[in-house]
Short mmCIF file of C-alpha atoms (C1' of nucleotides) in Angstrom, two decimals:
data_model
loop_
_atom_site.label_atom_id
_atom_site.label_comp_id
_atom_site.label_asym_id
_atom_site.label_seq_id
_atom_site.Cartn_x
_atom_site.Cartn_y
_atom_site.Cartn_z
CA MET A 240 75.15 79.91 86.28
CA LEU A 241 73.09 77.35 88.02
CA ASP A 242 72.73 73.79 86.78
CA HIS A 243 69.47 73.91 84.89
CA ARG A 244 68.71 70.26 85.56
CA MET A 245 69.14 70.81 89.26
CA LEU A 246 66.95 73.86 88.90
CA ARG A 247 64.29 71.88 87.04
CA GLU A 248 64.13 69.31 89.81
CA ASN A 249 64.33 71.71 92.76
CA LEU A 250 62.79 74.89 91.47
CA GLU A 251 60.79 75.70 94.55
CA HIS A 252 63.64 74.99 96.92
CA CYS A 253 66.07 77.09 94.88
CA ASN A 254 63.64 79.94 94.75
CA GLN A 255 63.28 79.84 98.49
CA ARG A 256 67.03 79.94 99.01
CA LEU A 257 67.40 82.83 96.57
CA ARG A 258 64.93 84.91 98.51
CA VAL A 259 67.69 85.39 101.07
CA ARG A 260 69.10 87.75 98.47
CA ASP A 261 65.92 89.20 97.20
CA PRO A 262 62.47 88.49 98.61
CA GLU A 263 60.92 89.42 95.26
CA LEU A 264 62.86 86.93 93.19
CA ASP A 265 60.57 84.65 91.19
CA LEU A 266 61.83 81.67 89.27
CA SER A 267 58.47 80.34 88.12
CA PRO A 268 58.79 81.47 84.45
CA PHE A 269 61.60 78.97 84.14
CA ARG A 270 59.30 75.98 84.38
CA ASP A 271 57.32 76.83 81.25
CA LEU A 272 60.33 77.87 79.23
CA ASP A 273 62.15 74.70 80.14
CA GLN A 274 59.23 72.47 79.31
CA LYS A 275 58.64 74.13 75.98
CA ARG A 276 62.27 73.91 75.08
CA ARG A 277 62.46 70.22 75.80
CA GLN A 278 59.30 69.47 73.90
CA LEU A 279 60.50 71.28 70.79
CA LEU A 280 63.90 69.68 71.09
CA GLN A 281 62.47 66.18 71.18
CA GLU A 282 60.31 66.74 68.14
CA GLU A 283 63.23 68.19 66.25
CA GLU A 284 65.60 65.40 67.18
CA ASN A 285 63.16 62.71 66.20
CA LEU A 286 62.86 64.21 62.74
CA LYS A 287 66.62 64.50 62.49
CA LYS A 288 66.90 60.87 63.32
CA GLU A 289 64.48 60.03 60.53
CA ARG A 290 66.36 62.27 58.13
CA ASN A 291 69.66 60.63 58.95
CA GLN A 292 68.22 57.17 58.36
CA VAL A 293 66.49 57.97 55.10
CA SER A 294 69.51 59.85 53.80
CA GLN A 295 71.49 56.66 54.26
CA GLU A 296 68.85 54.80 52.31
CA ILE A 297 68.99 57.36 49.53
CA ALA A 298 72.74 57.02 49.42
CA ARG A 299 72.51 53.27 49.12
CA ALA A 300 69.82 53.45 46.44
CA LYS A 301 71.89 55.87 44.39
CA ARG A 302 74.92 53.66 44.70
CA GLU A 303 72.96 50.75 43.35
CA GLY A 304 71.43 52.84 40.61
CA GLU A 305 67.88 52.80 41.97
CA GLU A 306 65.34 55.58 41.89
CA ALA A 307 64.96 57.55 45.11
CA GLY A 308 62.91 60.50 43.94
CA ASP A 309 59.97 59.90 46.27
CA LYS A 310 62.19 59.57 49.28
CA ILE A 311 64.01 62.77 48.44
CA GLU A 312 60.72 64.52 48.02
CA GLU A 313 59.58 63.25 51.41
CA MET A 314 62.79 64.38 53.00
CA GLN A 315 62.42 67.82 51.51
CA ARG A 316 59.26 68.15 53.54
CA VAL A 317 60.96 66.79 56.65
CA ALA A 318 63.89 69.17 56.21
CA GLY A 319 61.47 72.06 55.95
CA ARG A 320 59.75 71.04 59.14
CA ILE A 321 63.08 70.65 60.93
CA LYS A 322 63.98 74.17 59.95
CA GLU A 323 60.72 75.49 61.37
CA LEU A 324 61.19 73.63 64.63
CA GLU A 325 64.78 74.77 64.84
CA THR A 326 63.81 78.39 64.50
CA GLU A 327 61.11 78.08 67.11
CA ARG A 328 63.38 76.17 69.48
CA ARG A 329 66.12 78.74 69.17
CA GLU A 330 63.76 81.50 70.12
CA VAL A 331 62.60 79.65 73.19
CA GLU A 332 66.14 78.60 74.03
CA LYS A 333 67.35 82.17 73.85
CA GLU A 334 64.70 83.29 76.28
CA TRP A 335 65.46 80.29 78.48
CA GLN A 336 69.18 81.03 78.43
CA GLU A 337 68.69 84.69 79.18
CA PHE A 338 66.50 83.86 82.12
CA LEU A 339 69.17 81.52 83.41
CA ASP A 340 71.92 84.11 82.89
CA TRP A 341 70.23 86.51 85.24
CA ILE A 342 69.78 84.11 88.12
CA PRO A 343 72.44 84.72 90.81
CA ASN A 344 74.22 82.00 92.73
CA ILE A 345 72.37 80.31 95.55
CA PRO A 346 73.47 81.64 98.95
CA ALA A 347 75.16 79.02 101.09
CA GLU A 348 73.79 77.90 104.43
CA GLY A 349 74.59 80.48 107.06
CA VAL A 350 74.27 83.57 104.89
CA PRO A 351 72.38 85.98 107.08
CA PRO A 352 69.22 87.54 105.68
CA GLY A 353 69.31 91.26 105.09
CA ALA A 354 68.84 93.91 102.46
CA ASP A 355 72.15 95.77 102.39
CA GLU A 356 75.51 96.24 104.07
CA GLU A 357 73.85 97.54 107.23
CA GLU A 358 72.88 93.97 107.98
CA ASN A 359 76.25 92.33 107.42
CA GLN A 360 77.44 90.47 110.48
CA GLU A 361 80.69 91.27 112.20
CA VAL A 362 82.38 88.02 113.18
CA LYS A 363 85.85 89.12 114.14
CA ARG A 364 87.76 92.17 115.20
CA TRP A 365 91.54 92.57 115.29
CA LYS A 366 93.03 95.45 117.28
CA GLU A 367 90.84 98.25 118.46
CA PRO A 368 90.22 101.33 116.30
CA THR A 369 93.18 103.69 116.48
CA SER A 370 92.84 106.39 119.11
CA PHE A 371 94.59 109.72 118.82
CA ALA A 372 95.66 112.28 121.41
CA PHE A 373 95.21 114.93 118.73
CA GLU A 374 92.82 115.61 115.88
CA PRO A 375 93.84 113.24 113.07
CA LEU A 376 93.73 114.44 109.50
CA PRO A 377 92.07 112.65 106.61
CA HIS A 378 94.47 111.05 104.14
CA TRP A 379 93.64 113.52 101.38
CA GLU A 380 94.74 116.45 103.51
CA LEU A 381 97.84 114.72 104.77
CA GLY A 382 98.53 113.42 101.30
CA GLU A 383 98.47 116.90 99.88
CA LYS A 384 100.59 118.35 102.67
CA LEU A 385 103.19 115.66 102.25
CA ASP A 386 102.97 115.92 98.45
CA ILE A 387 102.31 112.22 98.04
CA ILE A 388 98.71 112.32 96.77
CA ASP A 389 97.61 114.75 94.07
CA SER A 390 93.93 114.57 93.20
CA ARG A 391 93.72 117.99 91.64
CA ARG A 392 96.19 117.12 88.92
CA GLY A 393 94.61 113.72 88.51
CA SER A 394 91.38 115.48 87.61
CA LYS A 395 93.20 117.78 85.25
CA VAL A 396 94.88 114.98 83.39
CA ALA A 397 92.06 112.41 83.35
CA GLY A 398 88.99 113.51 85.26
CA SER A 399 87.31 113.21 88.60
CA ARG A 400 88.09 110.07 90.56
CA PHE A 401 91.63 109.95 89.21
CA TYR A 402 94.75 110.87 91.13
CA PHE A 403 98.50 110.86 91.10
CA MET A 404 100.56 109.12 93.74
CA LYS A 405 103.81 111.02 94.12
CA ASN A 406 107.20 110.69 95.76
CA GLU A 407 107.10 108.51 98.90
CA GLY A 408 103.41 107.90 98.15
CA ALA A 409 104.29 106.29 94.83
CA LEU A 410 107.02 104.39 96.62
CA LEU A 411 104.58 103.21 99.27
CA GLU A 412 102.14 102.04 96.59
CA ARG A 413 104.85 100.00 94.92
CA ALA A 414 106.23 98.71 98.22
CA LEU A 415 102.82 97.42 99.27
CA THR A 416 102.23 95.76 95.94
CA ASN A 417 105.55 93.97 96.10
CA PHE A 418 105.11 93.05 99.71
CA PHE A 419 101.71 91.50 99.06
CA LEU A 420 102.86 89.57 96.01
CA ASP A 421 106.04 88.34 97.63
CA TYR A 422 104.29 87.22 100.75
CA HIS A 423 101.55 85.29 98.97
CA ARG A 424 104.03 83.69 96.66
CA ARG A 425 106.51 82.69 99.37
CA HIS A 426 104.28 81.84 102.29
CA HIS A 427 100.92 80.98 100.75
CA SER A 428 102.30 79.12 97.70
CA TYR A 429 100.67 81.21 95.03
CA ARG A 430 101.67 81.12 91.40
CA GLU A 431 102.23 84.66 90.24
CA VAL A 432 101.10 85.91 86.86
CA VAL A 433 100.82 89.17 85.00
CA PRO A 434 97.47 89.04 83.24
CA PRO A 435 95.89 91.06 80.46
CA PHE A 436 94.28 94.19 81.89
CA MET A 437 91.53 94.02 79.32
CA ALA A 438 89.26 91.10 78.65
CA ASN A 439 86.60 90.09 76.21
CA ARG A 440 82.88 89.60 76.72
CA ASP A 441 83.09 85.87 77.29
CA SER A 442 85.51 86.35 80.15
CA MET A 443 83.32 89.00 81.72
CA PHE A 444 80.32 86.77 81.40
CA GLY A 445 82.22 83.82 82.80
CA VAL A 446 82.87 85.38 86.18
CA GLY A 447 79.36 86.80 86.39
CA GLN A 448 80.34 90.40 85.71
CA LEU A 449 77.99 90.29 82.75
CA PRO A 450 75.18 90.52 81.93
CA LYS A 451 74.27 92.34 85.11
CA PHE A 452 77.05 94.85 85.61
CA GLU A 453 77.65 96.26 82.18
CA GLU A 454 77.43 99.87 83.40
CA ASP A 455 80.04 99.34 86.11
CA MET A 456 82.75 98.75 83.56
CA PHE A 457 84.70 100.71 80.99
CA ARG A 458 84.49 99.37 77.48
CA VAL A 459 87.05 100.13 74.83
CA GLU A 460 85.21 101.67 71.94
CA ASN A 461 87.10 100.43 68.94
CA ASN A 462 87.35 96.75 69.76
CA GLY A 463 84.77 95.92 72.40
CA PHE A 464 87.23 94.89 75.11
CA TYR A 465 86.47 95.70 78.71
CA LEU A 466 88.98 97.15 81.14
CA ILE A 467 89.10 94.66 83.98
CA PRO A 468 87.32 95.79 87.15
CA THR A 469 89.46 93.27 89.05
CA ALA A 470 92.17 90.72 88.23
CA GLU A 471 89.62 88.09 89.21
CA VAL A 472 88.47 88.27 85.60
CA PRO A 473 91.68 87.18 83.85
CA LEU A 474 92.80 84.91 86.69
CA THR A 475 89.60 82.91 86.96
CA ASN A 476 89.40 82.70 83.18
CA LEU A 477 93.01 81.52 82.89
CA HIS A 478 91.97 77.87 82.67
CA ARG A 479 88.66 78.45 80.95
CA ASP A 480 87.42 75.45 78.95
CA GLU A 481 90.07 73.21 80.43
CA ILE A 482 90.00 69.99 82.40
CA LEU A 483 92.55 69.99 85.22
CA GLU A 484 93.86 66.90 86.97
CA GLU A 485 92.70 66.50 90.55
CA GLU A 486 96.36 66.27 91.67
CA GLU A 487 96.88 69.83 90.44
CA LEU A 488 94.28 71.16 92.87
CA PRO A 489 94.15 73.49 94.58
CA VAL A 490 95.39 75.87 91.91
CA LYS A 491 96.36 79.14 93.58
CA ILE A 492 97.04 82.10 91.33
CA CYS A 493 97.81 85.66 92.26
CA SER A 494 98.57 88.85 90.45
CA TYR A 495 98.71 92.54 90.79
CA SER A 496 96.55 94.58 88.44
CA PRO A 497 95.06 97.99 88.09
CA CYS A 498 91.28 97.85 88.40
CA PHE A 499 88.96 100.05 86.41
CA ARG A 500 85.49 100.89 87.62
CA ALA A 501 82.94 103.23 86.19
CA GLU A 502 81.32 103.82 89.60
CA ALA A 503 78.14 104.65 87.71
CA GLY A 504 75.82 104.55 90.68
CA ALA A 505 78.15 106.22 93.15
CA HIS A 506 77.65 109.91 92.44
CA GLY A 507 78.42 111.92 95.53
CA ARG A 508 79.84 108.99 97.50
CA ASP A 509 83.40 109.19 98.79
CA THR A 510 84.17 112.18 96.63
CA ARG A 511 87.16 113.15 98.71
CA GLY A 512 90.29 111.10 98.97
CA ILE A 513 91.32 107.96 97.15
CA ILE A 514 88.80 105.53 98.57
CA ARG A 515 86.64 105.38 95.44
CA GLN A 516 88.51 105.90 92.19
CA HIS A 517 88.06 104.93 88.57
CA GLN A 518 91.45 103.24 88.69
CA PHE A 519 93.18 101.58 91.60
CA ASN A 520 95.71 98.84 92.18
CA LYS A 521 94.90 95.53 93.77
CA VAL A 522 96.59 92.23 94.45
CA GLU A 523 94.15 89.46 93.75
CA LEU A 524 94.11 85.84 94.92
CA VAL A 525 92.20 83.16 93.01
CA ASN A 526 91.78 79.55 94.12
CA LEU A 527 90.49 76.68 92.02
CA VAL A 528 89.63 73.80 94.32
CA HIS A 529 87.88 70.47 94.71
CA PRO A 530 84.16 70.98 95.46
CA ASP A 531 84.51 69.28 98.85
CA GLN A 532 87.19 71.76 99.86
CA SER A 533 85.78 75.11 98.90
CA PHE A 534 84.34 76.21 102.22
CA ALA A 535 87.41 75.09 104.12
CA GLN A 536 89.50 76.87 101.51
CA LEU A 537 87.55 80.08 101.99
CA GLU A 538 88.64 80.12 105.64
CA ILE A 539 92.25 79.73 104.53
CA LEU A 540 91.87 82.40 101.88
CA VAL A 541 90.39 84.97 104.22
CA GLY A 542 93.19 84.17 106.65
CA GLU A 543 95.76 84.88 103.95
CA ALA A 544 94.24 88.29 103.37
CA GLU A 545 93.97 89.02 107.09
CA LYS A 546 97.64 88.18 107.49
CA MET A 547 98.48 91.21 105.34
CA LEU A 548 96.57 93.57 107.62
CA GLU A 549 98.08 92.02 110.70
CA LEU A 550 101.62 92.33 109.40
CA LEU A 551 100.87 95.95 108.61
CA GLU A 552 99.40 96.32 112.11
CA LEU A 553 96.20 97.84 110.79
CA PRO A 554 93.02 97.42 112.85
CA TYR A 555 90.35 95.55 110.94
CA ARG A 556 87.23 93.52 111.29
CA ARG A 557 85.75 90.66 109.35
CA VAL A 558 82.11 90.65 108.32
CA VAL A 559 79.88 88.07 106.68
CA LEU A 560 77.87 89.58 103.88
CA CYS A 561 74.13 89.30 104.21
CA GLY A 562 72.02 87.99 101.33
CA GLY A 563 71.20 91.39 99.93
CA ASP A 564 74.85 92.48 99.80
CA LEU A 565 76.16 89.26 98.30
CA GLY A 566 77.74 89.50 94.85
CA PHE A 567 75.95 87.97 91.88
CA ALA A 568 78.20 84.92 91.53
CA SER A 569 79.02 84.37 95.19
CA ALA A 570 77.55 81.81 97.54
CA TYR A 571 79.30 83.16 100.62
CA THR A 572 81.46 86.23 101.14
CA TYR A 573 83.63 87.64 103.90
CA ASP A 574 84.64 91.27 103.68
CA LEU A 575 87.67 92.56 105.51
CA GLU A 576 87.30 96.14 106.58
CA VAL A 577 90.15 98.29 107.77
CA TRP A 578 89.71 101.08 110.28
CA LEU A 579 89.71 104.46 108.57
CA PRO A 580 89.76 107.38 111.01
CA SER A 581 88.50 109.93 108.46
CA SER A 582 85.37 107.88 107.91
CA ASP A 583 85.19 107.03 111.60
CA LYS A 584 84.36 103.52 110.55
CA TYR A 585 85.67 100.37 108.93
CA ARG A 586 86.05 100.37 105.15
CA GLU A 587 86.36 97.40 102.81
CA VAL A 588 89.87 96.46 101.72
CA SER A 589 89.24 92.87 100.80
CA SER A 590 86.37 90.70 99.70
CA CYS A 591 86.79 86.93 99.86
CA SER A 592 84.19 84.76 98.18
CA ASN A 593 83.31 81.18 97.47
CA PHE A 594 81.61 80.97 94.09
CA THR A 595 81.03 77.22 94.38
CA ASP A 596 80.54 75.87 90.83
CA PHE A 597 78.73 78.96 89.57
CA GLN A 598 81.66 80.49 87.70
CA ALA A 599 83.13 77.11 86.77
CA ARG A 600 79.94 76.17 84.98
CA ARG A 601 79.89 79.39 83.00
CA ILE A 602 83.56 79.07 82.23
CA GLY A 603 83.72 75.36 81.47
CA LEU A 604 86.28 74.71 84.17
CA ARG A 605 86.49 71.08 85.29
CA PHE A 606 88.78 68.60 86.91
CA ARG A 607 89.20 64.89 86.38
CA PRO A 608 88.87 62.92 89.62
CA ALA A 609 92.02 61.05 90.64
CA GLU A 610 90.15 57.77 90.88
CA GLY A 611 88.92 58.25 87.31
CA GLY A 612 85.40 58.76 86.10
CA ARG A 613 83.68 61.75 84.64
CA SER A 614 85.16 65.18 84.91
CA GLN A 615 83.21 67.60 87.03
CA PHE A 616 83.06 71.30 87.72
CA LEU A 617 85.45 72.51 90.36
CA HIS A 618 84.86 75.40 92.73
CA SER A 619 86.38 78.84 92.35
CA LEU A 620 87.16 81.37 95.04
CA ASN A 621 88.80 84.73 95.11
CA GLY A 622 89.91 87.33 97.54
CA SER A 623 91.68 90.65 97.50
CA GLY A 624 95.00 90.45 99.14
CA LEU A 625 94.70 93.49 99.35
CA ALA A 626 93.34 96.60 97.64
CA VAL A 627 96.48 98.73 97.50
CA GLY A 628 95.02 102.24 97.31
CA ARG A 629 92.77 101.84 100.29
CA THR A 630 95.61 100.26 102.25
CA VAL A 631 97.73 103.31 101.50
CA ALA A 632 94.95 105.54 102.81
CA ALA A 633 94.67 103.40 105.94
CA ILE A 634 98.40 103.55 106.59
CA ILE A 635 98.49 107.31 106.17
CA GLU A 636 95.58 107.87 108.50
CA ASN A 637 96.27 105.28 111.18
CA PHE A 638 99.99 105.91 111.45
CA GLN A 639 100.08 109.70 111.41
CA ASP A 640 101.48 111.59 114.35
CA GLU A 641 100.78 115.03 115.77
CA LYS A 642 103.49 116.51 113.56
CA GLY A 643 101.70 115.32 110.44
CA GLN A 644 104.25 112.64 109.69
CA VAL A 645 103.37 109.12 108.61
CA HIS A 646 105.16 106.17 110.18
CA ILE A 647 105.70 103.27 107.80
CA PRO A 648 104.93 99.80 109.24
CA PRO A 649 108.22 97.97 109.92
CA VAL A 650 107.38 95.13 107.57
CA LEU A 651 107.60 97.61 104.67
CA HIS A 652 110.89 99.28 105.61
CA ASP A 653 113.02 97.15 103.31
CA TYR A 654 110.52 97.60 100.52
CA MET A 655 110.67 101.35 101.06
CA GLY A 656 114.42 101.45 100.61
CA GLY A 657 114.85 102.33 104.26
CA VAL A 658 112.24 105.08 104.40
CA LYS A 659 110.57 104.76 107.82
CA ILE A 660 108.77 108.06 108.07
CA ILE A 661 107.16 110.22 105.46
CA GLY A 662 107.33 113.90 106.24
"C1'" G B 76 98.68 98.06 58.04
"C1'" G B 77 100.18 94.81 53.25
"C1'" A B 78 100.93 89.56 51.20
"C1'" G B 79 100.44 84.47 51.92
"C1'" A B 80 99.50 79.62 54.77
"C1'" G B 81 96.74 77.09 58.18
"C1'" A B 82 92.94 75.36 62.26
"C1'" U B 83 90.50 67.60 61.97
"C1'" A B 84 90.01 63.61 68.40
"C1'" C B 85 95.31 63.56 74.20
"C1'" C B 86 99.44 64.72 70.32
"C1'" C B 87 101.01 64.30 65.09
"C1'" A B 88 98.42 63.61 60.71
"C1'" A B 89 95.18 61.65 56.04
"C1'" G B 90 90.76 62.96 53.95
"C1'" U B 91 88.09 69.00 49.68
"C1'" U B 92 84.94 65.12 42.02
"C1'" G B 93 79.34 65.94 48.87
"C1'" G B 94 76.70 59.68 50.40
"C1'" C B 95 78.56 52.44 54.75
"C1'" U B 96 84.60 58.12 57.11
"C1'" G B 97 82.17 60.38 63.42
"C1'" A B 98 86.47 60.33 60.80
"C1'" A B 99 92.43 56.35 57.60
"C1'" G B 100 97.43 56.03 59.52
"C1'" G B 101 101.09 56.99 63.33
"C1'" G B 102 102.37 58.29 68.45
"C1'" G B 103 100.75 58.34 73.41
"C1'" C B 104 97.68 56.26 77.09
"C1'" G B 105 94.50 51.82 79.15
"C1'" G B 106 93.91 46.37 79.00
"C1'" G B 107 95.89 41.55 77.40
"C1'" U B 108 99.39 37.59 75.36
"C1'" U B 109 104.50 36.02 75.25
"C1'" U B 110 108.49 36.65 79.42
"C1'" G B 111 112.74 35.19 85.24
"C1'" C B 112 112.49 41.07 85.28
"C1'" U B 113 113.06 45.03 81.82
"C1'" A B 114 113.00 45.95 76.79
"C1'" A B 115 110.84 44.38 72.36
"C1'" A B 116 107.02 42.07 69.55
"C1'" C B 117 101.99 40.87 68.85
"C1'" C B 118 96.62 41.39 70.03
"C1'" U B 119 93.06 44.80 71.68
"C1'" G B 120 90.57 49.33 73.58
"C1'" U B 121 90.60 54.51 73.31
"C1'" A B 122 86.13 61.25 71.51
"C1'" G B 123 86.26 64.19 75.67
"C1'" U B 124 81.88 66.95 75.95
"C1'" A B 125 76.94 69.29 75.59
"C1'" G B 126 71.69 68.51 75.19
"C1'" G B 127 67.32 65.21 75.29
"C1'" G B 128 64.92 60.52 76.55
"C1'" G B 129 64.74 55.83 79.22
"C1'" A B 130 66.25 52.81 83.26
"C1'" U B 131 67.15 47.58 87.78
"C1'" C B 132 69.26 56.25 88.16
"C1'" U B 133 76.42 57.13 90.63
"C1'" C B 134 76.77 55.08 86.45
"C1'" C B 135 74.03 51.57 82.10
"C1'" C B 136 71.27 51.96 77.34
"C1'" C B 137 69.16 54.92 73.17
"C1'" C B 138 68.94 59.47 70.35
"C1'" U B 139 70.67 64.50 68.73
"C1'" A B 140 74.75 67.83 68.15
"C1'" G B 141 79.92 67.98 67.41
"C1'" C B 142 86.22 68.01 62.04
"C1'" G B 143 88.28 76.58 64.90
"C1'" A B 144 83.15 79.62 65.73
"C1'" G B 145 78.54 81.15 63.47
"C1'" G B 146 75.31 81.15 59.29
"C1'" G B 147 73.85 79.23 54.25
"C1'" U B 148 73.16 75.55 49.98
"C1'" U B 149 71.45 70.19 49.85
"C1'" C B 150 67.30 64.58 50.92
"C1'" G B 151 72.44 64.38 52.88
"C1'" A B 152 78.41 68.70 54.38
"C1'" A B 153 84.95 67.61 57.51
"C1'" U B 154 84.20 68.13 52.10
"C1'" C B 155 80.56 73.55 48.40
"C1'" C B 156 79.32 79.14 49.62
"C1'" C B 157 79.41 83.53 53.15
"C1'" U B 158 80.96 85.97 57.81
"C1'" C B 159 84.04 85.99 62.03
"C1'" U B 160 88.06 84.40 65.46
"C1'" C B 161 92.74 82.57 66.32
"C1'" U B 162 97.71 80.67 64.89
"C1'" C B 163 102.07 80.72 61.68
"C1'" U B 164 105.53 82.94 57.72
"C1'" C B 165 107.33 87.32 55.02
"C1'" C B 166 107.20 92.84 54.59
"C1'" G B 167 106.14 97.59 57.05
"C1'" C B 168 105.57 100.11 61.81
"C1'" C B 169 106.37 100.19 67.04
"C1'" A B 170 107.30 99.81 73.46
#
RNA sequence: GGAGAGAUACCCAAGUUGGCUGAAGGGGCGGGUUUGCUAAACCUGUAGUAGGGGAUCUCCCCCUAGCGAGGGUUCGAAUCCCUCUCUCUCCGCCA
């Protein structure tokens, strides 16, 4: 959510910046709605002021045994008028609010223009794509051969885009999860939590998942909860409607969670393998920081995620998302993409974003400056550190040998109970 | 699932015959007096916030809202009515 006062004063400028996302975006209806709302509000409040005053007079008159019939009669009319104005104002305000709810965050300076992921900018590359002296197999074939991934039975038990991890595959999934969590906790000073895996509407709205992405989520029918599409939802909402002390910042929270995604618009995409599933595991990192620090913190955050790939020795690149590919709430996003031989390209395993005060404003998340004074909205960031399922796929594919065995990266050996090779 | 109790400011806690109570009283915190320092005592200040307006526009003034949330009754609601949420206690069930 944008600050509507800032919007009022800089409407044209904001609109211009937002066109980096969408050249069609038009904020002009806001001006009228805002003006109308304020006008109605002023009229209403003036009458309320009058009502409050006269009610006091009526109270005094009654106490002293005087007649106040004419005043009461007058106030009956005023009360009626207030009710009318209130109704009208609420209608306008609703429209005003809804308009505001649908405006995405303003892209930061440096976000490249562009319509979709084709125009994201590569800014870094670590290790060259894996080369093979033989024909490498895709992870779904290897996974089946090694009996560590079972999509067929996943479909049987749940449906398409579900799978079982089995045997050393299940072990690898768990090892990665633990490795990620341990590393972030020990070396990047994260506080670890286990969050709810469902959340309510307010929480979904708070991070910007609603109102725009309703169809991307699973909703529980009998109570209206949503299955979280990412742990970002509970983690960012953890301190909702709270005022933190500046000394507490930055607050760094991490957790593992399963992520549930409807993948409504993805028919036919990535139908083979475990790259795009309705449920996958992810370790998520959330930072709540001072507004002056958020862009510096984003560099740290993306570095924390990159560290995971480097320790696993997986080739990756870092891209800056262009305006058209930027998430609704984000002002600036880096994606980390791991090399996936079966796709013959890099695939996203982490997305690290600075949301500036966009989520904080929706969520009511402030801090009190150390030197005193008014509390203000802080900045929120998050990043995957990392998506576990896709990392598993990357390990299987990048570290296979000509015998169809998979070599486990050394950093995971202890976590794998000594298993160094699958197969 | 059944039966009760509750939700008031940073915390505890009065207030439910509707009207100088936007909120008594504690505690805590800020400031001050006394004091060699500490402690203690005394005095004093303590809605944060949201929205709107004004201004000598980074912090000042005015107004509106705000006693769990949302509606309603009334000239006027913390107080009366309805709906919802959450917390606690007992019973039942359960990982």
